[in-house]
CSV table of C-alpha atoms and ligand atoms in Angstrom, one decimal:
chain,number,residue,atom,x,y,z
B,1,MET,CA,27.6,-15.7,9.7
B,2,ASN,CA,28.3,-17.9,12.6
B,3,ALA,CA,31.0,-19.8,14.9
B,4,ALA,CA,32.4,-21.1,12.0
B,5,SER,CA,33.1,-17.8,10.4
B,6,PRO,CA,37.1,-18.4,8.6
B,7,ARG,CA,39.2,-15.9,10.7
B,8,CYS,CA,42.7,-16.5,11.2
B,9,PRO,CA,44.1,-17.9,14.9
B,10,CYS,CA,44.3,-14.8,17.4
B,11,PRO,CA,48.3,-14.4,18.1
B,12,GLU,CA,49.2,-16.2,21.3
B,13,GLY,CA,48.7,-15.4,24.5
B,14,THR,CA,45.0,-13.0,23.8
B,15,ASP,CA,42.4,-13.3,25.9
B,16,THR,CA,39.5,-12.5,23.1
B,17,GLU,CA,39.5,-11.8,19.7
B,18,ILE,CA,37.4,-8.4,20.0
B,19,ALA,CA,37.3,-5.7,23.1
B,20,ILE,CA,34.8,-3.5,22.8
B,21,VAL,CA,35.5,-0.7,25.4
B,22,GLY,CA,32.3,1.2,26.3
B,23,ALA,CA,28.7,-0.9,26.8
B,24,GLY,CA,26.7,2.5,26.1
B,25,LEU,CA,24.2,1.4,23.1
B,26,SER,CA,26.5,1.4,20.4
B,27,GLY,CA,29.0,-0.6,22.0
B,28,THR,CA,26.1,-2.6,23.7
B,29,LEU,CA,24.2,-3.1,19.5
B,30,ALA,CA,28.1,-4.4,18.3
B,31,ALA,CA,28.6,-6.8,21.1
B,32,HIS,CA,25.5,-8.3,19.9
B,33,VAL,CA,26.0,-8.5,16.6
B,34,LEU,CA,29.6,-10.1,17.3
B,35,GLY,CA,28.7,-12.4,19.3
B,36,ARG,CA,25.7,-13.7,17.5
B,37,ALA,CA,28.3,-14.3,14.6
B,38,GLY,CA,30.8,-16.4,16.9
B,39,TYR,CA,33.4,-13.9,17.7
B,40,GLN,CA,34.7,-14.1,21.3
B,41,VAL,CA,34.0,-10.8,22.5
B,42,THR,CA,34.9,-8.9,25.8
B,43,LEU,CA,31.9,-5.6,26.6
B,44,ILE,CA,33.7,-3.3,29.1
B,45,ASP,CA,31.7,-0.3,30.7
B,46,ARG,CA,32.2,1.4,33.7
B,47,HIS,CA,28.7,1.0,34.6
B,48,PRO,CA,27.6,-2.6,35.8
B,49,VAL,CA,24.0,-0.6,35.5
B,50,PHE,CA,23.7,2.1,32.8
B,51,PRO,CA,23.0,4.9,34.8
B,52,ARG,CA,20.0,7.6,34.2
B,53,GLU,CA,21.8,9.6,31.3
B,54,PHE,CA,19.9,12.4,29.2
B,55,ARG,CA,20.5,10.9,25.8
B,56,VAL,CA,18.1,10.0,23.0
B,57,GLU,CA,14.4,8.7,24.5
B,58,LYS,CA,12.3,8.0,21.2
B,59,ILE,CA,13.0,5.8,18.5
B,60,ALA,CA,11.3,5.7,15.1
B,61,GLY,CA,12.1,6.6,11.2
B,62,ASP,CA,15.2,4.5,9.6
B,63,GLN,CA,15.9,3.4,13.3
B,64,ILE,CA,13.2,0.8,13.3
B,65,GLY,CA,14.5,-1.1,10.1
B,66,LYS,CA,18.4,-0.7,11.1
B,67,LEU,CA,17.5,-2.6,14.6
B,68,ARG,CA,15.7,-5.0,12.4
B,69,ARG,CA,18.1,-5.7,10.4
B,70,ILE,CA,20.7,-6.5,13.2
B,71,GLY,CA,18.1,-8.4,14.6
B,72,LEU,CA,17.1,-6.4,18.1
B,73,MET,CA,13.8,-5.0,17.4
B,74,ASP,CA,12.5,-7.1,19.8
B,75,LYS,CA,14.0,-6.3,22.3
B,76,LEU,CA,13.2,-2.4,21.9
B,77,VAL,CA,9.4,-3.6,21.4
B,78,ALA,CA,9.4,-5.4,24.7
B,79,ALA,CA,11.0,-2.4,27.0
B,80,ALA,CA,9.1,0.8,25.3
B,81,MET,CA,6.2,2.6,25.2
B,82,PRO,CA,4.8,2.2,21.7
B,83,PHE,CA,2.9,5.2,19.8
B,84,GLY,CA,1.5,5.9,16.2
B,85,GLU,CA,0.6,9.1,15.6
B,86,ILE,CA,2.3,12.7,16.9
B,87,VAL,CA,0.1,16.0,16.3
B,88,ASN,CA,2.4,18.7,14.8
B,89,ALA,CA,1.2,22.7,16.2
B,90,ARG,CA,2.7,25.6,16.0
B,91,LYS,CA,1.3,29.3,16.9
B,92,GLY,CA,-2.0,27.3,19.3
B,93,ARG,CA,-2.9,25.7,16.0
B,94,ILE,CA,-2.6,21.9,14.9
B,95,LEU,CA,-0.3,22.0,11.4
B,96,ASP,CA,-0.8,18.2,10.6
B,97,ARG,CA,-0.3,14.8,12.2
B,98,THR,CA,2.6,12.6,11.5
B,99,ARG,CA,1.3,8.7,11.2
B,100,ALA,CA,4.3,6.1,11.8
B,101,GLN,CA,5.6,4.1,14.6
B,102,HIS,CA,7.7,5.4,17.5
B,103,TYR,CA,9.0,4.2,20.9
B,104,GLY,CA,9.3,6.1,23.6
B,105,ILE,CA,12.1,4.9,26.3
B,106,LEU,CA,14.7,6.3,28.9
B,107,TYR,CA,18.0,6.1,27.6
B,108,GLY,CA,19.2,3.6,31.0
B,109,ASP,CA,16.0,1.7,30.0
B,110,LEU,CA,17.0,1.3,26.4
B,111,VAL,CA,20.7,0.4,27.2
B,112,GLN,CA,19.4,-2.1,29.9
B,113,ALA,CA,17.1,-4.3,27.7
B,114,MET,CA,19.6,-4.2,24.9
B,115,ARG,CA,22.7,-5.1,27.2
B,116,ALA,CA,20.1,-8.2,28.4
B,117,ASP,CA,20.8,-11.6,26.9
B,118,LEU,CA,24.0,-11.2,25.5
B,119,PRO,CA,25.1,-14.1,23.5
B,120,GLU,CA,27.3,-16.7,25.3
B,121,THR,CA,30.1,-15.6,23.2
B,122,VAL,CA,30.3,-11.8,25.1
B,123,ARG,CA,31.9,-11.5,28.4
B,124,PHE,CA,30.6,-8.3,30.3
B,125,VAL,CA,33.4,-6.6,32.6
B,126,ALA,CA,31.9,-3.8,35.2
B,127,GLY,CA,35.8,-1.8,35.1
B,128,ARG,CA,36.8,1.5,34.2
B,129,VAL,CA,39.4,1.1,31.6
B,130,SER,CA,42.6,3.8,32.2
B,131,LYS,CA,44.6,3.3,29.5
B,132,VAL,CA,44.6,1.2,25.5
B,133,GLU,CA,47.7,0.4,23.7
B,134,ALA,CA,46.7,-0.5,19.8
B,135,GLY,CA,49.2,-2.1,16.9
B,136,PRO,CA,48.8,-3.7,14.0
B,137,ASP,CA,48.6,-7.2,15.6
B,138,HIS,CA,47.6,-6.9,19.9
B,139,GLN,CA,45.5,-4.4,21.3
B,140,ARG,CA,45.8,-4.0,25.0
B,141,VAL,CA,43.2,-2.4,27.4
B,142,SER,CA,43.9,-1.5,31.5
B,143,LEU,CA,41.4,-1.8,33.9
B,144,LEU,CA,41.7,0.0,37.0
B,145,GLY,CA,42.5,-2.0,39.4
B,146,GLN,CA,41.9,-5.1,37.3
B,147,GLY,CA,44.4,-6.5,34.8
B,148,GLU,CA,44.3,-6.3,31.1
B,149,VAL,CA,42.7,-8.0,28.6
B,150,THR,CA,44.3,-8.1,25.1
B,151,ALA,CA,42.5,-8.4,22.2
B,152,ARG,CA,43.2,-8.8,17.9
B,153,LEU,CA,40.3,-5.7,17.3
B,154,LEU,CA,40.3,-2.8,19.9
B,155,VAL,CA,36.2,-1.2,19.3
B,156,LEU,CA,36.2,1.9,20.9
B,157,ALA,CA,32.7,3.3,21.3
B,158,THR,CA,33.3,5.5,24.4
B,159,GLY,CA,30.7,7.9,23.1
B,160,MET,CA,31.8,11.5,23.9
B,161,GLY,CA,34.3,10.6,26.2
B,162,ASP,CA,37.9,11.6,25.5
B,163,VAL,CA,40.2,10.3,27.4
B,164,LEU,CA,40.9,7.1,25.7
B,165,ARG,CA,41.5,8.9,22.4
B,166,ARG,CA,44.4,10.6,23.7
B,167,ASP,CA,46.0,7.6,24.4
B,168,LEU,CA,46.3,6.4,20.7
B,169,ASP,CA,47.1,10.0,19.7
B,170,ILE,CA,43.3,10.5,17.8
B,171,GLU,CA,42.3,14.2,17.9
B,172,ARG,CA,38.9,15.1,17.8
B,173,ARG,CA,37.9,18.1,15.3
B,174,TYR,CA,34.8,20.9,16.8
B,175,ILE,CA,32.5,21.2,13.8
B,176,HIS,CA,30.5,23.6,15.6
B,177,GLN,CA,30.8,24.3,19.5
B,178,ARG,CA,27.8,24.5,21.1
B,179,GLN,CA,25.8,23.6,18.7
B,180,SER,CA,22.4,23.0,20.8
B,181,LEU,CA,20.8,22.9,23.5
B,182,THR,CA,18.6,20.2,24.5
B,183,PHE,CA,16.0,19.6,27.9
B,184,GLY,CA,14.2,16.8,28.9
B,185,PHE,CA,12.1,17.0,31.7
B,186,ASN,CA,8.1,15.2,33.0
B,187,ILE,CA,4.8,16.8,32.7
B,188,ARG,CA,1.4,15.4,33.8
B,189,PRO,CA,-2.0,16.9,33.2
B,190,ALA,CA,-2.5,19.6,35.7
B,191,ASP,CA,-6.6,19.5,35.6
B,192,ALA,CA,-7.9,16.7,33.7
B,193,ASP,CA,-6.7,13.0,34.3
B,194,ALA,CA,-5.1,12.4,30.4
B,195,PHE,CA,-3.8,14.9,27.8
B,196,LYS,CA,-5.9,15.9,24.7
B,197,TYR,CA,-3.3,13.4,22.5
B,198,PRO,CA,-0.4,11.4,23.8
B,199,ALA,CA,2.1,12.6,21.5
B,200,LEU,CA,2.8,16.0,20.4
B,201,THR,CA,5.7,17.7,18.4
B,202,TYR,CA,5.2,21.7,19.3
B,203,TYR,CA,7.5,24.2,17.4
B,204,GLY,CA,8.7,27.1,18.3
B,205,GLU,CA,6.2,30.6,18.0
B,206,ARG,CA,9.2,33.1,17.6
B,207,LEU,CA,12.1,33.4,16.0
B,208,SER,CA,13.8,35.0,18.8
B,209,ASP,CA,12.9,32.3,21.1
B,210,GLY,CA,15.7,29.8,19.2
B,211,ILE,CA,13.3,27.1,19.9
B,212,ASP,CA,13.3,24.6,17.4
B,213,TYR,CA,10.3,22.3,18.7
B,214,LEU,CA,9.0,20.7,21.6
B,215,ASN,CA,8.2,16.5,21.9
B,216,LEU,CA,6.0,15.1,24.6
B,217,PHE,CA,5.6,11.6,24.4
B,218,PRO,CA,5.3,8.8,26.3
B,219,ALA,CA,8.1,7.1,27.9
B,220,GLY,CA,9.4,5.7,31.2
B,221,GLY,CA,5.6,4.8,32.6
B,222,THR,CA,5.1,8.9,32.1
B,223,THR,CA,4.7,12.1,29.8
B,224,ARG,CA,8.1,12.6,28.6
B,225,ALA,CA,9.1,16.5,27.6
B,226,ASN,CA,12.2,17.1,25.0
B,227,LEU,CA,13.0,20.3,24.1
B,228,PHE,CA,15.4,21.3,21.6
B,229,VAL,CA,16.8,25.1,21.5
B,230,PHE,CA,19.6,26.9,19.7
B,231,ARG,CA,20.3,29.6,22.3
B,232,ASP,CA,23.4,30.8,23.9
B,233,HIS,CA,23.9,28.4,26.9
B,234,ARG,CA,24.6,31.7,29.6
B,235,ASP,CA,20.9,33.2,28.5
B,236,PRO,CA,18.7,33.9,31.3
B,237,TRP,CA,16.1,32.0,29.6
B,238,VAL,CA,18.3,29.2,30.4
B,239,LYS,CA,18.4,29.9,33.8
B,240,ALA,CA,14.8,30.2,34.3
B,241,LEU,CA,13.8,27.3,31.9
B,242,ARG,CA,15.8,25.4,34.6
B,243,GLU,CA,14.4,27.1,37.7
B,244,ASN,CA,10.7,27.3,37.0
B,245,PRO,CA,9.7,25.1,33.8
B,246,LYS,CA,6.4,25.4,33.5
B,247,GLU,CA,6.4,29.0,34.0
B,248,THR,CA,8.6,29.9,31.5
B,249,LEU,CA,7.0,27.3,28.9
B,250,VAL,CA,3.8,28.2,28.7
B,251,GLU,CA,5.5,32.2,28.4
B,252,THR,CA,7.6,31.1,25.4
B,253,LEU,CA,5.5,28.9,24.0
B,254,PRO,CA,1.5,30.7,24.4
B,255,GLY,CA,-0.2,28.4,22.5
B,256,LEU,CA,1.0,25.4,24.3
B,257,THR,CA,-1.5,24.4,26.3
B,258,ARG,CA,-4.7,25.5,24.1
B,259,VAL,CA,-3.9,22.6,22.0
B,260,PHE,CA,-2.1,19.9,24.3
B,261,GLY,CA,-3.9,21.1,28.1
B,262,ASP,CA,-2.5,22.4,31.3
B,263,PHE,CA,0.5,20.7,32.6
B,264,GLU,CA,2.7,20.5,35.6
B,265,VAL,CA,6.5,19.8,35.2
B,266,PHE,CA,7.8,17.2,38.5
B,267,ASP,CA,11.0,15.9,39.1
B,268,LYS,CA,14.3,17.3,37.9
B,269,VAL,CA,15.3,19.1,34.7
B,270,ASP,CA,17.8,17.3,32.7
B,271,SER,CA,19.9,19.3,30.4
B,272,TRP,CA,22.7,18.9,27.4
B,273,LEU,CA,24.9,21.2,25.7
B,274,THR,CA,25.8,19.6,22.6
B,275,ASP,CA,29.2,20.4,20.6
B,276,ILE,CA,29.3,18.5,17.2
B,277,MET,CA,32.9,17.1,16.5
B,278,VAL,CA,34.6,14.3,15.0
B,279,ALA,CA,37.2,11.7,15.3
B,280,ASP,CA,40.2,13.3,13.1
B,281,ARG,CA,43.2,11.2,12.7
B,282,CYS,CA,42.0,7.7,13.9
B,283,ARG,CA,42.8,5.3,10.6
B,284,ARG,CA,45.2,3.5,13.0
B,285,ASP,CA,46.4,-0.3,13.7
B,286,GLY,CA,44.1,-2.2,15.4
B,287,VAL,CA,41.3,0.2,16.4
B,288,VAL,CA,38.1,1.3,15.3
B,289,LEU,CA,35.8,4.3,16.4
B,290,ILE,CA,32.0,4.2,16.7
B,291,GLY,CA,29.0,6.3,17.5
B,292,ASP,CA,29.5,9.0,19.8
B,293,ALA,CA,33.3,8.5,19.7
B,294,TYR,CA,33.4,8.6,16.2
B,295,GLN,CA,31.3,11.6,15.7
B,296,THR,CA,28.4,13.8,17.4
B,297,SER,CA,24.8,14.9,16.2
B,298,CYS,CA,22.7,17.4,17.2
B,299,PRO,CA,19.4,16.1,19.2
B,300,ALA,CA,17.2,18.3,17.1
B,301,ALA,CA,18.1,16.5,14.1
B,302,GLY,CA,17.4,12.6,15.6
B,303,THR,CA,20.3,11.3,13.9
B,304,GLY,CA,22.1,9.9,16.2
B,305,VAL,CA,20.9,6.4,16.9
B,306,SER,CA,20.3,6.6,12.7
B,307,ARG,CA,24.6,6.5,13.2
B,308,LEU,CA,25.3,4.5,15.1
B,309,LEU,CA,23.1,1.7,14.1
B,310,THR,CA,24.6,2.5,10.8
B,311,ASP,CA,28.2,1.8,12.4
B,312,VAL,CA,27.1,-0.9,13.8
B,313,GLU,CA,25.6,-2.7,10.9
B,314,ARG,CA,28.3,-1.5,8.4
B,315,LEU,CA,31.1,-2.8,11.0
B,316,CYS,CA,29.9,-5.7,12.0
B,317,MET,CA,28.8,-7.6,9.2
B,318,ALA,CA,30.4,-6.4,6.0
B,319,TYR,CA,34.0,-5.4,7.9
B,320,VAL,CA,34.7,-7.3,11.1
B,321,PRO,CA,34.5,-10.5,8.7
B,322,GLN,CA,36.6,-9.7,6.4
B,323,TRP,CA,39.8,-8.3,8.7
B,324,MET,CA,39.6,-11.8,11.4
B,325,ALA,CA,39.6,-13.9,8.0
B,326,THR,CA,43.0,-12.6,7.1
B,327,PRO,CA,46.4,-11.9,9.8
B,328,GLY,CA,47.0,-8.6,11.3
B,329,MET,CA,44.5,-5.8,11.5
B,330,ALA,CA,46.7,-2.9,9.6
B,331,ALA,CA,45.2,0.7,9.5
B,332,VAL,CA,45.0,0.3,5.8
B,333,LYS,CA,42.4,-2.6,6.8
B,334,ILE,CA,40.5,-0.4,9.5
B,335,ALA,CA,40.4,2.7,6.8
B,336,ALA,CA,37.8,0.7,5.0
B,337,PHE,CA,35.3,1.1,7.5
B,338,TYR,CA,35.6,5.3,7.5
B,339,ASP,CA,35.5,5.5,4.0
B,340,ASP,CA,32.2,3.1,3.5
B,341,PRO,CA,29.9,4.7,1.1
B,342,GLU,CA,27.3,4.1,3.5
B,343,LYS,CA,28.7,5.5,6.8
B,344,ARG,CA,30.0,8.6,5.2
B,345,ALA,CA,26.9,9.5,3.5
B,346,MET,CA,24.7,8.5,7.2
B,347,ASP,CA,27.7,10.8,9.0
B,348,MET,CA,27.1,13.5,6.1
B,349,HIS,CA,23.5,13.7,6.7
B,350,GLY,CA,24.1,14.0,10.2
B,351,LEU,CA,26.1,17.0,9.9
B,352,GLN,CA,23.9,18.3,7.0
B,353,LEU,CA,20.5,18.2,9.1
B,354,ALA,CA,21.7,19.7,11.9
B,355,ASP,CA,23.0,22.5,10.3
B,356,PHE,CA,19.7,23.1,8.9
B,357,ARG,CA,17.8,22.7,11.6
B,358,ARG,CA,20.0,25.2,13.4
B,359,ASN,CA,19.1,27.6,10.4
B,360,LEU,CA,15.6,27.0,10.0
B,361,THR,CA,15.1,27.9,13.5
B,362,ILE,CA,17.6,31.1,13.8
B,363,ASP,CA,18.8,32.2,11.2
B,364,THR,CA,17.2,35.6,10.0
B,365,GLY,CA,18.6,36.1,6.7
B,366,LEU,CA,15.9,36.5,3.9
B,367,ARG,CA,16.8,33.0,2.3
B,368,TRP,CA,15.9,31.2,5.7
B,369,GLN,CA,12.6,33.7,6.0
B,370,ALA,CA,11.6,32.5,3.5
B,371,ARG,CA,12.4,28.8,3.6
B,372,ARG,CA,10.7,28.9,7.1
B,373,GLN,CA,7.5,30.3,5.9
B,374,PHE,CA,7.4,27.8,3.0
B,375,HIS,CA,7.7,25.0,5.5
B,376,PHE,CA,5.3,25.8,7.9
B,377,GLY,CA,3.0,27.3,5.2
B,378,ARG,CA,3.1,24.0,3.0
B,379,ARG,CA,2.5,21.7,5.8
B,380,ARG,CA,-1.0,23.8,6.9
B,381,ILE,CA,-1.9,23.9,3.5
B,382,MET,CA,-1.4,20.3,2.8
B,383,ASN,CA,-2.9,19.3,6.6
B,384,GLY,CA,-6.7,21.6,4.8
B,385,ILE,CA,-6.3,19.2,1.4
B,386,ASN,CA,-6.2,16.2,3.5
B,387,SER,CA,-9.3,17.3,5.5
B,388,LEU,CA,-11.7,17.5,2.8
B,389,GLY,CA,-11.0,14.0,3.0
B,390,PRO,CA,-8.8,11.0,0.9
B,391,SER,CA,-10.5,11.0,-2.6
B,392,PHE,CA,-9.6,15.2,-3.2
B,393,ALA,CA,-7.0,14.7,-2.0
B,394,THR,CA,-6.0,11.8,-4.5
B,395,LYS,CA,-8.1,13.9,-7.4
B,396,LEU,CA,-5.4,17.2,-6.4
B,397,ARG,CA,-2.4,15.5,-7.3
B,398,SER,CA,-3.4,13.6,-9.6
B,399,LEU,CA,-3.9,17.0,-11.7
B,400,PRO,CA,-1.4,17.1,-14.2
B,401,LYS,CA,1.3,19.6,-13.4
B,402,PRO,CA,1.4,23.3,-15.3
B,403,ARG,CA,4.0,23.1,-17.5
B,404,ILE,CA,6.5,26.0,-17.6
B,405,LYS,CA,8.1,27.0,-20.9
B,406,PRO,CA,11.4,27.8,-20.7
B,407,ALA,CA,12.1,31.6,-22.1
B,408,ALA,CA,12.8,31.8,-25.1
Y,1,FAD,C1,20.3,15.3,24.9
Y,1,FAD,C2,20.4,14.2,24.1
Y,1,FAD,C3,19.2,14.0,23.3
Y,1,FAD,C4,19.8,13.2,22.2
Y,1,FAD,N1,18.5,13.0,21.5
Y,1,FAD,C5,18.3,12.0,20.3
Y,1,FAD,C6,17.4,12.0,19.7
Y,1,FAD,O1,16.2,12.5,19.9
Y,1,FAD,N2,17.7,11.2,18.6
Y,1,FAD,C7,18.9,10.7,18.3
Y,1,FAD,O2,18.9,9.5,17.0
Y,1,FAD,N3,19.6,11.0,18.8
Y,1,FAD,C8,19.6,11.5,20.3
Y,1,FAD,N4,21.2,11.9,21.0
Y,1,FAD,C9,22.2,11.0,20.4
Y,1,FAD,C10,22.0,9.9,21.0
Y,1,FAD,O3,21.5,9.6,22.3
Y,1,FAD,C11,23.6,9.1,20.5
Y,1,FAD,O4,24.2,9.7,19.4
Y,1,FAD,C12,24.0,8.1,21.5
Y,1,FAD,O5,23.5,7.8,22.5
Y,1,FAD,C13,25.5,7.7,21.4
Y,1,FAD,O6,25.8,5.8,21.7
Y,1,FAD,P1,27.4,5.8,22.4
Y,1,FAD,O7,26.4,4.5,22.3
Y,1,FAD,O8,27.5,5.9,21.6
Y,1,FAD,O9,27.4,6.5,23.3
Y,1,FAD,P2,27.2,6.1,25.0
Y,1,FAD,O10,25.5,6.0,25.4
Y,1,FAD,O11,27.9,7.8,25.2
Y,1,FAD,O12,28.3,5.2,25.8
Y,1,FAD,C14,29.5,5.4,26.0
Y,1,FAD,C15,29.9,4.4,27.2
Y,1,FAD,O13,31.2,3.9,26.9
Y,1,FAD,C16,31.2,4.2,28.7
Y,1,FAD,N5,32.3,4.4,28.9
Y,1,FAD,C17,32.9,5.6,28.4
Y,1,FAD,N6,34.6,5.8,28.5
Y,1,FAD,C18,34.7,4.8,29.5
Y,1,FAD,C19,35.8,4.6,29.8
Y,1,FAD,N7,37.2,4.6,30.3
Y,1,FAD,N8,35.8,3.0,30.4
Y,1,FAD,C20,35.4,2.3,30.4
Y,1,FAD,N9,33.7,2.3,30.3
Y,1,FAD,C21,33.7,3.6,29.3
Y,1,FAD,C22,30.6,4.7,29.0
Y,1,FAD,O14,30.0,4.5,30.8
Y,1,FAD,C23,28.7,4.7,28.2
Y,1,FAD,O15,28.7,3.6,29.0
Y,1,FAD,C24,20.9,12.7,21.6
Y,1,FAD,C25,21.5,12.8,22.4
Y,1,FAD,C26,21.8,13.5,23.8
Y,1,FAD,C27,23.3,14.2,24.4
């Protein structure tokens, strides 16, 4: 795709081909991909510089491949702290190690890095959008005290806020209210120059604590802690964690300092209560929702960025070129994006993983107790086998599997 891509001209009096409201991660990435493809894009956000807000702080796994595919991996590499190994531990003992590329970065820095060097075809406007109107040909975006922008297509990438959605009569459905709690804070070694490992994932020790895991990793020039919890937000433990993070953590995860080293918490404790929700009745003329504006994700599942990257890739590379090549922007065109099999599978995976993490952490039923034991037991056994050397582990894997005869 380039500036010569086939497209219908904008209706008379339209300022831009595509207006994107929201320049968080999803809106900014979409602006890059569409701008590079030659579309005239207006990207609008109330923050000229993205503020310090607590969201994703570690990029890894499929997110790396997806960023590479949309051509923005270099920006992450230039701004983030890379690390290649995470030690996984529980109850004061090492379970295993994850060897894969990870990048630690604070969300504000990530969005700012992506906002830098937007293509020339993208105009960034700093302002609060107070009203949006959408129709089959013209979309109208009103900016507080700054007039309005009109476009052929409106992309809403406004995150979890719902003010603008309401203008368009788009509802949101709760899948799980107050599904999880996430905390973020900075730590440093208390009695050493460095921690034992650059990165650690430490799993909850007791079912009653409701702790899924604690991630410790380099980001923002320090060691960042992300703690994923399934607990009532009014629980006194939550207040204790905010007020005395070190003491509360050491009491709840007594084996932590043995594995990682003693630590102190400095700076404030960020916290976030997540509602899992999805936009309903969003098949409308002229407007499409992406990222958290369409569906939110459980932070413990770590699927928010994979989901928004799927949205950006599918929308900008598969659908917008088709939509712009024919007149109008009717709801039937827009519906094709929401029905995209890859997007649907990714959104479903996000919901399933959210349930899985919650059940694995706090479900007291026999099925989940067995699953939990199997989950951690298998990892310990595999780690033991791997520590006997690669040739032993390979030989073991190549042994014939026992054949189970079906009962007569
Ligand atoms: C605590 C926490 C931890 C997380 N951890 C992970 C993780 O480990 N892994 C993972 O994959 N995902 C994680 N996520 C999810 C991930 O961070 C989000 O899915 C992602 O940041 C959503 O990006 P977005 O661009 O859709 O929304 P946002 O980043 O929220 O962007 C929305 C933008 O819209 C702008 N905006 C809204 N309304 C207006 C208006 N009226 N006018 C102008 N501008 C407006 C806002 O200023 C903002 O810039 C986490 C989320 C949270 C909350």
